[in-house]
Coordinates of C-alpha atoms and ligand atoms in Angstrom, one line a residue:
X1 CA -36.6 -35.3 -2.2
X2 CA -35.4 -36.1 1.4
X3 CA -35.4 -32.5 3.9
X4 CA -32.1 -31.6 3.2
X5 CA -32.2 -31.1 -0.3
X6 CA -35.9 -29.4 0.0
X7 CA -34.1 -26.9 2.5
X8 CA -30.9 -26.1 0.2
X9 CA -33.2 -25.4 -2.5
X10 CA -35.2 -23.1 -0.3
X11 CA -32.2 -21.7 1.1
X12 CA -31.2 -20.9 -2.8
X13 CA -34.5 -19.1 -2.8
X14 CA -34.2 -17.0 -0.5
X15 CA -30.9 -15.7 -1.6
X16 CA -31.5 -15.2 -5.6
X17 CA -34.6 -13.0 -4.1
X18 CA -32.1 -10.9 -2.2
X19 CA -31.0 -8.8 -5.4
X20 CA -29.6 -5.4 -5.0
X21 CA -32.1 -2.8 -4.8
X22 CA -32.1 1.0 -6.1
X23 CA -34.1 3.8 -5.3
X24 CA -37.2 3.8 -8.3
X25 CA -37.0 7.6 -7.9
X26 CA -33.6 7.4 -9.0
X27 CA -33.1 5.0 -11.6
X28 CA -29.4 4.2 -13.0
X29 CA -29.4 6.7 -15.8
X30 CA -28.9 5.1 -19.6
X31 CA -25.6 7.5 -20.5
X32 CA -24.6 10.6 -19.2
X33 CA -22.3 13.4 -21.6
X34 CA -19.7 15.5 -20.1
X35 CA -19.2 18.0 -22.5
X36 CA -16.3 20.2 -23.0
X37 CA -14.3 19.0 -19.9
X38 CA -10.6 18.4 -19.2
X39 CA -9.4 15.3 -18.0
X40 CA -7.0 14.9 -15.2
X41 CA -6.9 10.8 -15.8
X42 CA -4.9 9.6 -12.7
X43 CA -1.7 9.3 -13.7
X44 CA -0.4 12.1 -16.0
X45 CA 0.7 15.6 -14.2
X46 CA -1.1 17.5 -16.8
X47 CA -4.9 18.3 -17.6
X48 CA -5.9 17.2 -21.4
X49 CA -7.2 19.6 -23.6
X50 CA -11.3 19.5 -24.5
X51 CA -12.3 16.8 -24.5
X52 CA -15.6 15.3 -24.0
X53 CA -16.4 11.6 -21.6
X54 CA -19.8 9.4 -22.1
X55 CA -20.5 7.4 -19.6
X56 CA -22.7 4.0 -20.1
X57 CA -24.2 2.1 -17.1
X58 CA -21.6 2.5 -14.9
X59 CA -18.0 2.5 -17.6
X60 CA -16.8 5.3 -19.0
X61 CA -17.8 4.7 -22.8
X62 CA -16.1 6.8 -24.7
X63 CA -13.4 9.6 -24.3
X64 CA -13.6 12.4 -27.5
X65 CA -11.6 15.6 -28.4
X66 CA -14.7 15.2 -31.4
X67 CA -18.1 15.6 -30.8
X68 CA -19.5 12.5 -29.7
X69 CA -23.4 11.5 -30.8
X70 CA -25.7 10.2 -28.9
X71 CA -29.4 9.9 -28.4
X72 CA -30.7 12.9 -27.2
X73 CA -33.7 11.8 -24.9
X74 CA -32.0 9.2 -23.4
X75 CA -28.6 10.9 -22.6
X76 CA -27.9 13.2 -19.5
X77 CA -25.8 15.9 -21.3
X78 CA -23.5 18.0 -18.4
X79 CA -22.0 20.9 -20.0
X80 CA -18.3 20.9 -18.5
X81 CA -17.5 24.8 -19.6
X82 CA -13.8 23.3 -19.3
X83 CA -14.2 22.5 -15.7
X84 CA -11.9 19.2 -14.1
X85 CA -13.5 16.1 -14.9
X86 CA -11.3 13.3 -12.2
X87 CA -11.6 10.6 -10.8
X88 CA -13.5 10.2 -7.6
X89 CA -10.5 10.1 -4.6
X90 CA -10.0 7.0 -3.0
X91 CA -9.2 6.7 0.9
X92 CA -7.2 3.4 1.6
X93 CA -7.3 3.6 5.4
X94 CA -10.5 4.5 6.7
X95 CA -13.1 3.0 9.7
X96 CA -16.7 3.4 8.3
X97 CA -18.4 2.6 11.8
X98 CA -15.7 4.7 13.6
X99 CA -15.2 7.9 12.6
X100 CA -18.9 9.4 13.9
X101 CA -18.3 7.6 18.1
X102 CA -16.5 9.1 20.2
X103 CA -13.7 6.4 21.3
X104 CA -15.3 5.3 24.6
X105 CA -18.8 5.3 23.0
X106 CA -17.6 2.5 20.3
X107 CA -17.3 0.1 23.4
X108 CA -21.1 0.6 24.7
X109 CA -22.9 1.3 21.4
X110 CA -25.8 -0.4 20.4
X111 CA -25.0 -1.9 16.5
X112 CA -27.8 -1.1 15.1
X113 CA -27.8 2.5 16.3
X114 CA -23.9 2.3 15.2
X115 CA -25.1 1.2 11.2
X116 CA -27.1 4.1 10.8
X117 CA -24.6 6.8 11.9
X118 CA -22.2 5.0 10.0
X119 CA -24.5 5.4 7.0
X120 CA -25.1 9.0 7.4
X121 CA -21.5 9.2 7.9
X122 CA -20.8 7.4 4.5
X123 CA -23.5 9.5 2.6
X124 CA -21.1 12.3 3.9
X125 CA -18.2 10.5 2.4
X126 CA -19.2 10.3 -0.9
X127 CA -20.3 13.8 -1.0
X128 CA -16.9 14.7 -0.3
X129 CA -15.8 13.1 -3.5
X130 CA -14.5 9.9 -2.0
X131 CA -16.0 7.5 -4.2
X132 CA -13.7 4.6 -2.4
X133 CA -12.7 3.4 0.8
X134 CA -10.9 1.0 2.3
X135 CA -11.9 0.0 5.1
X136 CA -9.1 -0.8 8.1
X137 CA -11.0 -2.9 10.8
X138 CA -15.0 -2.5 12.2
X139 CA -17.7 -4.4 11.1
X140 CA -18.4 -3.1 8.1
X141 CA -20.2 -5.8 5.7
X142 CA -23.3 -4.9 6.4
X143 CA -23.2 -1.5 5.5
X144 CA -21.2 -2.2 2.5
X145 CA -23.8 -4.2 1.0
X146 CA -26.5 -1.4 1.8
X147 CA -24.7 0.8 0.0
X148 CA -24.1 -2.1 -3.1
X149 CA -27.6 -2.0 -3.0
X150 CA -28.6 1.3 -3.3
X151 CA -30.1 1.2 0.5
X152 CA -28.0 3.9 1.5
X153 CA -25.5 6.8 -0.7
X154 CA -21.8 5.7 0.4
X155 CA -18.7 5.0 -1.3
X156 CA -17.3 2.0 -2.6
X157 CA -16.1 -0.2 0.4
X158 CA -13.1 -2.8 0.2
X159 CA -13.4 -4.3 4.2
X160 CA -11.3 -5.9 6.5
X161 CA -13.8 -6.8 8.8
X162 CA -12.4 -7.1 12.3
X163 CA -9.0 -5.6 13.2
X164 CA -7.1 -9.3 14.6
X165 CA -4.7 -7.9 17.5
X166 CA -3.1 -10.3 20.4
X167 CA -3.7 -9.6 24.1
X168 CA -2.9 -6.6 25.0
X169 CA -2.7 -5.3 21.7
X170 CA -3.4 -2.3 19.6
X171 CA -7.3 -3.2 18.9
X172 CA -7.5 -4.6 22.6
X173 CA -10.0 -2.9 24.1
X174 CA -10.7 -4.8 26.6
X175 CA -10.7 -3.7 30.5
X176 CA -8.4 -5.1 32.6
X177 CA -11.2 -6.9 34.4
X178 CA -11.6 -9.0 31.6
X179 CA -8.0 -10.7 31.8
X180 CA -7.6 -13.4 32.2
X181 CA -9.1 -14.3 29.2
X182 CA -9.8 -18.4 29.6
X183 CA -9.2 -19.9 25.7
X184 CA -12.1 -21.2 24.5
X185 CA -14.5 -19.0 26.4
X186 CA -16.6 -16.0 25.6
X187 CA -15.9 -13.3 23.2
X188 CA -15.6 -9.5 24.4
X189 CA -17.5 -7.2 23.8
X190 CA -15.1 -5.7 20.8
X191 CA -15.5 -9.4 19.4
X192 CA -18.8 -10.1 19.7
X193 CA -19.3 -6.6 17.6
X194 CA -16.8 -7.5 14.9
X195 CA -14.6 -5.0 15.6
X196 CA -11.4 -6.9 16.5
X197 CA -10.2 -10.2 17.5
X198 CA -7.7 -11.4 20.0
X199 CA -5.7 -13.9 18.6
X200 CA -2.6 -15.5 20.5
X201 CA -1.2 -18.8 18.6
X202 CA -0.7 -19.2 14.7
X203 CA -3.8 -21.2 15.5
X204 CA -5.9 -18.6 16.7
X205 CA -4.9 -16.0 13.9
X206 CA -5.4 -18.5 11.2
X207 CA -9.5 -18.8 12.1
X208 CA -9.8 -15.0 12.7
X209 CA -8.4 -14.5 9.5
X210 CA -10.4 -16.9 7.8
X211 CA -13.8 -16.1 9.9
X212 CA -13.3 -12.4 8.3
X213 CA -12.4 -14.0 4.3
X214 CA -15.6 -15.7 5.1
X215 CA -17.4 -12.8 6.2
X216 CA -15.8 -10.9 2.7
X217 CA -12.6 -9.2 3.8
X218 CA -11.0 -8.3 0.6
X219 CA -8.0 -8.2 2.7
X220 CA -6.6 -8.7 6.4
X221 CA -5.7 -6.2 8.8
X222 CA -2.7 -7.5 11.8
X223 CA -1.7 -4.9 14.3
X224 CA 1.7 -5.6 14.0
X225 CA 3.2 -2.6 16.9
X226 CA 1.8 -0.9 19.6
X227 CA -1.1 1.6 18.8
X228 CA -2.3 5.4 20.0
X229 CA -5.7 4.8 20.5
X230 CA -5.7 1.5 22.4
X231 CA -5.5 1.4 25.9
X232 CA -2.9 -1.1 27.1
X233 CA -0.2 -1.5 23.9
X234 CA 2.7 0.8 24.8
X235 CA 4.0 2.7 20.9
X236 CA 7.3 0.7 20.9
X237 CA 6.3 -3.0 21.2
X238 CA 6.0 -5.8 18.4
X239 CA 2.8 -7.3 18.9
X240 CA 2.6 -11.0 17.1
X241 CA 5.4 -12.9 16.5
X242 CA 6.2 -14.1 13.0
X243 CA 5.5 -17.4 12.7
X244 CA 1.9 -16.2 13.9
X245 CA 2.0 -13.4 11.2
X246 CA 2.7 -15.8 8.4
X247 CA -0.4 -18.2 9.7
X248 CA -2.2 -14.6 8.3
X249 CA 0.0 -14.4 5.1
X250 CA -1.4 -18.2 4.6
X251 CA -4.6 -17.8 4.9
X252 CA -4.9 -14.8 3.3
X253 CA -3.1 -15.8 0.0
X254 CA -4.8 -19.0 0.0
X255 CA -7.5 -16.6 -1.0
X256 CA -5.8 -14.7 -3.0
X257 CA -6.0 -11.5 -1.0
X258 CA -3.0 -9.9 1.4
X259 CA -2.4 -9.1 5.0
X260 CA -1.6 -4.8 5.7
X261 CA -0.6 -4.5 9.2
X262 CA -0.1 -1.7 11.3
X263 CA 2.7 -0.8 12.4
X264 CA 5.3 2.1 13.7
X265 CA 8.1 0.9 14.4
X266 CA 11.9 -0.6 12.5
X267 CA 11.0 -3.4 14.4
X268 CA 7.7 -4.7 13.9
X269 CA 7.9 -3.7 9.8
X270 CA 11.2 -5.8 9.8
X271 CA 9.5 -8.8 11.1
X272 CA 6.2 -8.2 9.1
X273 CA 7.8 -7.9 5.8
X274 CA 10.3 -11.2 6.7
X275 CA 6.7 -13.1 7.5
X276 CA 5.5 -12.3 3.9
X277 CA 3.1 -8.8 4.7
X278 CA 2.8 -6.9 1.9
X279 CA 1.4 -3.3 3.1
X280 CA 2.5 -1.4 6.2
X281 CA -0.4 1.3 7.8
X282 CA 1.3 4.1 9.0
X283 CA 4.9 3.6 9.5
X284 CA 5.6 6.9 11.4
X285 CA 8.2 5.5 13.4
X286 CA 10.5 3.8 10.7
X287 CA 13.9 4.7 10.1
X288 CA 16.4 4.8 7.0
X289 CA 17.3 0.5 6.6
X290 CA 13.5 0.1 6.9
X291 CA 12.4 2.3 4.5
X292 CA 15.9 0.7 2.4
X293 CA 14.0 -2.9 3.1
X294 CA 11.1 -2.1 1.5
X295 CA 12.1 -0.4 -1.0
X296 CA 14.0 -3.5 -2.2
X297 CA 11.0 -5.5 -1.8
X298 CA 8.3 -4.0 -3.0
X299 CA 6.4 -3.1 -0.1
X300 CA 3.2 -1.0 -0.1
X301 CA 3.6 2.0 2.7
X302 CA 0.0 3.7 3.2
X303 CA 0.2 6.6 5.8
X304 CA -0.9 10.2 6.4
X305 CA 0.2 13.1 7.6
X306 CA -1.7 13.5 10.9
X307 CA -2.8 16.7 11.8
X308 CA -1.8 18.1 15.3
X309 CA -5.2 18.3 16.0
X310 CA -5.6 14.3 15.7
X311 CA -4.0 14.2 19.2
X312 CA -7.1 16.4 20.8
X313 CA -9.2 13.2 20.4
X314 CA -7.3 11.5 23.3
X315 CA -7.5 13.7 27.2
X316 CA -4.6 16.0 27.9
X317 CA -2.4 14.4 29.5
X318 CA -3.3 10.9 28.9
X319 CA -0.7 8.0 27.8
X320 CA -2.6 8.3 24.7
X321 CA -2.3 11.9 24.1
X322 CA 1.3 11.7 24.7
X323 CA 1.3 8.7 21.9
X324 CA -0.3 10.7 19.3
X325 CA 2.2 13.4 19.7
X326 CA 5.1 11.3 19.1
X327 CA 3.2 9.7 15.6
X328 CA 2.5 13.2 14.6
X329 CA 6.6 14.0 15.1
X330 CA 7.7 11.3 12.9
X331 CA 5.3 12.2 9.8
X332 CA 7.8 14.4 8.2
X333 CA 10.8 11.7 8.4
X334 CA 8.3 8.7 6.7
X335 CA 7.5 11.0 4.1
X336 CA 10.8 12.0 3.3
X337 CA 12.4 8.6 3.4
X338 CA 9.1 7.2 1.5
X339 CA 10.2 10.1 -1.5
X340 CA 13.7 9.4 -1.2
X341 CA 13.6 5.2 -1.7
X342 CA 10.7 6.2 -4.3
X343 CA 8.2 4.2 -1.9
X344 CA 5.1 2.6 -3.8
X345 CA 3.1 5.1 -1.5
X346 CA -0.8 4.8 -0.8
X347 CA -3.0 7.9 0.7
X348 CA -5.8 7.4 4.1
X349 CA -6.7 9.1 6.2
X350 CA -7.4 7.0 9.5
X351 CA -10.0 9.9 10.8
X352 CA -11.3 8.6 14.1
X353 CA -13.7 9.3 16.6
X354 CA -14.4 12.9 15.0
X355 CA -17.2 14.1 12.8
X356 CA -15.8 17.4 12.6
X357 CA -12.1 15.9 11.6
X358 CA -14.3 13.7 9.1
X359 CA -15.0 16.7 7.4
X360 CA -12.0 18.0 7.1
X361 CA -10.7 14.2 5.2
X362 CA -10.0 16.5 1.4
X363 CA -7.9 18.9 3.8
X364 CA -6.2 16.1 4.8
X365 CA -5.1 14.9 1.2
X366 CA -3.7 18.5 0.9
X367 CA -1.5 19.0 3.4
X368 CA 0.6 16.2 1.5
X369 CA 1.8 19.6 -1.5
X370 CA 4.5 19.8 2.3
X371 CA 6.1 17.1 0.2
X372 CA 4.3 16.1 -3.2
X373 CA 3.5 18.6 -5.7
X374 CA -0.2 18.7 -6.3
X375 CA -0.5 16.5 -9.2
X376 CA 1.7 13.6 -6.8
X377 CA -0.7 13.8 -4.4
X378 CA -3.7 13.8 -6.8
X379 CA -2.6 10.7 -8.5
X380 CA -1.3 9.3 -5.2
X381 CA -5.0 9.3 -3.8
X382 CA -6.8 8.3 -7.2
X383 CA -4.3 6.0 -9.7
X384 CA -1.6 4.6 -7.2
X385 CA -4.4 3.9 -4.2
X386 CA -6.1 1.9 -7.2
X387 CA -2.9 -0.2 -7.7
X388 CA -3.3 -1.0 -3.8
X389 CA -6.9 -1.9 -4.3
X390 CA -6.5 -4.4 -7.1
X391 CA -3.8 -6.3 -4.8
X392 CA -7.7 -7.9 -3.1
X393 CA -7.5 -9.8 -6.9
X394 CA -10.6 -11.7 -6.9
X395 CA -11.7 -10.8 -4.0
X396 CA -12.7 -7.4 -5.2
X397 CA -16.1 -6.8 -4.5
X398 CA -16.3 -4.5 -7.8
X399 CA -15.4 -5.6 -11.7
X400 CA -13.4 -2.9 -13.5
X401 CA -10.6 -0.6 -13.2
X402 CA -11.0 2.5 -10.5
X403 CA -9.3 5.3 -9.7
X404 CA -8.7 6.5 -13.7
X405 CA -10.1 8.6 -16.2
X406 CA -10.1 5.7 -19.3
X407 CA -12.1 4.0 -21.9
X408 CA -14.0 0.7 -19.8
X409 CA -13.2 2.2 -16.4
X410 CA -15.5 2.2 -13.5
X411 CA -17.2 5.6 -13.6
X412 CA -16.4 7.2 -10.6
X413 CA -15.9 10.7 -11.6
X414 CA -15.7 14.6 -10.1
X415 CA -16.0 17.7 -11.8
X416 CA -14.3 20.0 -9.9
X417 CA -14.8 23.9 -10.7
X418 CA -11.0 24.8 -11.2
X419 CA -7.9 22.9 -12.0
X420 CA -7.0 21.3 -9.0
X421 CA -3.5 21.1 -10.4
X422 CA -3.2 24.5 -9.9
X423 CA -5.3 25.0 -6.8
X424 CA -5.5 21.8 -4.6
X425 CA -7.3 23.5 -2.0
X426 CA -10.3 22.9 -4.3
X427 CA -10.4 20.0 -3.0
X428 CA -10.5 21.0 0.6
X429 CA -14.3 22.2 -0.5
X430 CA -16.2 19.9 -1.9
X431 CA -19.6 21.4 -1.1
X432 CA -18.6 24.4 -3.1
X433 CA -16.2 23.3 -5.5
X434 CA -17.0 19.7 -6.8
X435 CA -20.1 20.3 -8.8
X436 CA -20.7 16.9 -10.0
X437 CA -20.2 13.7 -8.1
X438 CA -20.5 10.1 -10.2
X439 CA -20.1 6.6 -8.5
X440 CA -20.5 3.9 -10.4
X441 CA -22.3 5.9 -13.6
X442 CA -24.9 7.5 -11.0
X443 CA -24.8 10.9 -10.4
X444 CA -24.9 11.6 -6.4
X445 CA -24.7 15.5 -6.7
X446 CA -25.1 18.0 -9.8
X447 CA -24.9 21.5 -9.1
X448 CA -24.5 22.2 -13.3
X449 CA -27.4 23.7 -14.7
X450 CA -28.9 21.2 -17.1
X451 CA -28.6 21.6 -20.8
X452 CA -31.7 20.9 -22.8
X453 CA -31.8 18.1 -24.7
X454 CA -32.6 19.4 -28.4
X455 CA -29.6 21.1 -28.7
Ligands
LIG1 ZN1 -6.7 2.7 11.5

């Protein structure tokens, strides 16, 4: 054998020996029963009657108003006393290694110090019931596949890898010190950290966007308009032009994945959705013939209703703060206009630079009952954010269906003390009120006393 094959074989080696761990003290359990529980499945506005859920490996199994049987030593049996079994919430615009650093700390930080807040951070995630995220831009492979392994407790993450911006843009961190940047030359610091490119040709964005589908991006994030928290991007602009936002809309469909971009403004949605986009983030500034435009063509709007509060991350006073007040005014007018052209509308939260604010991500979903009733915004941020996620086609890092309560779905489930129908605020507590937390048929939390197993 000459050395090259001897060394692909090795290098074969050493990868089928890097199979995802689990904790021993923990082991995946065989089934677990929910007894007595009703369902809120996703989709329907109303809770079922009893029921009762087994849960196999990591599918739901079976789904009963009988009594279902099972082996008794080997089955977890959770007695629901008709509590809310759900599933777990899904939060399609979120930054995994930037919601614990402050926003000057994320341009200093050492990575490796920045993985294991980010961890602890996503242990906090899950235990707030969000079973999913997707992930919006920061380099967050490596701590996806710590949590596929069982390394660390976090939710489900669909990356996008670096944030690809163009000079000056919103993910352009760079000081002005730094400019001019000579093509060719050495990365930034943002860059070197995979937390976003700068990318000024259709060239240049076609190998960002492919270093990041190598990398396992299950989709591609453009800033498409000007941003809040980025230094140098006034709100207004359009950022790449479209020829250089369909080199994305190439690459990434060659993959079979899509391009979401942010963006804010008539403008720079216009030309996104005309260069073949197929989600806009945020959309706070749009207006009435945009919202008409995407109706018509089927574009994905995922946005959230900041708090006012979002803007006390930036300095009083600051071009910043000033920015986030004007996104925050424009909320109510993208919701309405997203209910009014009956927008195919996806929940995130796009918490920032805040542990405190992280905590407060179920809140979040809440304030939406301004405009959806409960049961909208329940199966906005479980069933619909779903639809979003399977857009990544094969590039879905995870085999099965999520966000729904169904035979041969993924079993990510809650079981929330109350009908959340009723009383979303439930959801605004999870330490308290969501007494069992499933991902992936594991249980994370169980605050139900256990039921003996000879019953
Ligand atoms: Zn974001």
């Amino acid at each position: 054998m000459n050395r090259l094959v001897v060394s692909f074989l090795l290098l074969v080696g050493c990868l089928a020996s890097a199979a995802p761990r689990q904790d021993p003290q923990d082991p995946q359990p065989g089934a677990v029963l929910f007894e007595d529980v009703r369902i809120f499945d996703g989709k329907s506005a109303q809770l079922s009657g009893p029921t009762n859920v087994l849960v196999r490996g990591n599918k739901i199994a079976t789904i009963s108003t009988a009594p279902i049987q099972v082996d008794g030593s080997a089955t977890r049996r959770i007695e629901g006393v008709g509590r809310t079994l759900m599933p777990g919430l899904i939060d399609m615009h979120w930054h995994t290694m930037f919601v614990r650093p402050s926003h000057t700390e994320i341009l200093v930080w050492d990575l490796g110090y920045a993985n294991l807040v980010a961890g602890a951070e996503a242990t906090d995630t899950l235990m707030r019931g969000f079973t999913t995220v997707r992930d919006m831009g920061g380099p967050s492979f490596g701590l996806k596949r710590a949590i596929d392994e069982g390394i660390t407790a976090g939710p489900r993450i669909y990356p996008s890898g670096a944030v690809i911006t163009i000079t000056g843009g919103h993910g352009d961190f760079r000081q002005t010190f730094e400019v001019p940047r000579i093509l060719g030359g050495p990365l930034a610091r943002m860059e070197l950290a995979g937390a976003s490119m700068v990318a000024d040709s259709p060239d240049e964005v076609r190998v960002r966007v492919r270093e990041q589908l190598m990398l396992g991006a299950t989709q591609i994030k453009l800033t498409a308009s000007g941003g809040v928290a980025s230094p140098h991007s006034p709100l207004d602009v359009s950022t790449f032009t479209e020829p250089e936002l369909h080199a994305a809309v190439e690459a990434a469909g060659n993959w079979g994945t899509y391009v979401s971009v942010h963006a804010y403004t008539p403008a720079s949605i216009q030309r996104a959705i005309a260069a073949g986009v197929k989600c806009i983030e945020h959309g706070q500034l749009m207006d009435e013939p945009t919202a008409k435009l995407m109706a018509e063509r089927g574009i994905w709007l995922s946005t959230q209703p900041f708090p006012d509060e979002a803007a006390k991350a930036f300095p009083p006073n600051s071009q910043e703060h000033a920015k986030a007040l004007a996104v925050i005014a424009g909320t109510d007018r993208t919701y309405t206009l997203a209910k009014k052209y009956k927008l195919k509308t996806a929940f995130g939260t796009d918490i920032l630079f805040s542990q405190s604010q992280a905590q407060q991500q179920g809140a979040m979903l809440t304030r939406l009952v301004r405009w959806y009733t409960p049961a909208e915004t329940l199966v906005m941020a479980t069933g619909t954010n779903a639809q979003l996620l399977a857009m990544s086609g094969n590039r879905s890092p995870y085999t099965g269906k999520l966000g729904i309560v169904e035979e041969g779905a993924l079993a990510d489930l809650l079981l929330v003390d109350g009908n959340p129908l009723e009383n979303i605020q439930l959801i605004a507590d999870p330490a308290r009120n969501l007494v069992v937390i499933m991902k992936d048929g594991r249980i994370y939390k169980n605050t139900v006393p256990e039921v003996s197993a000879k019953r």
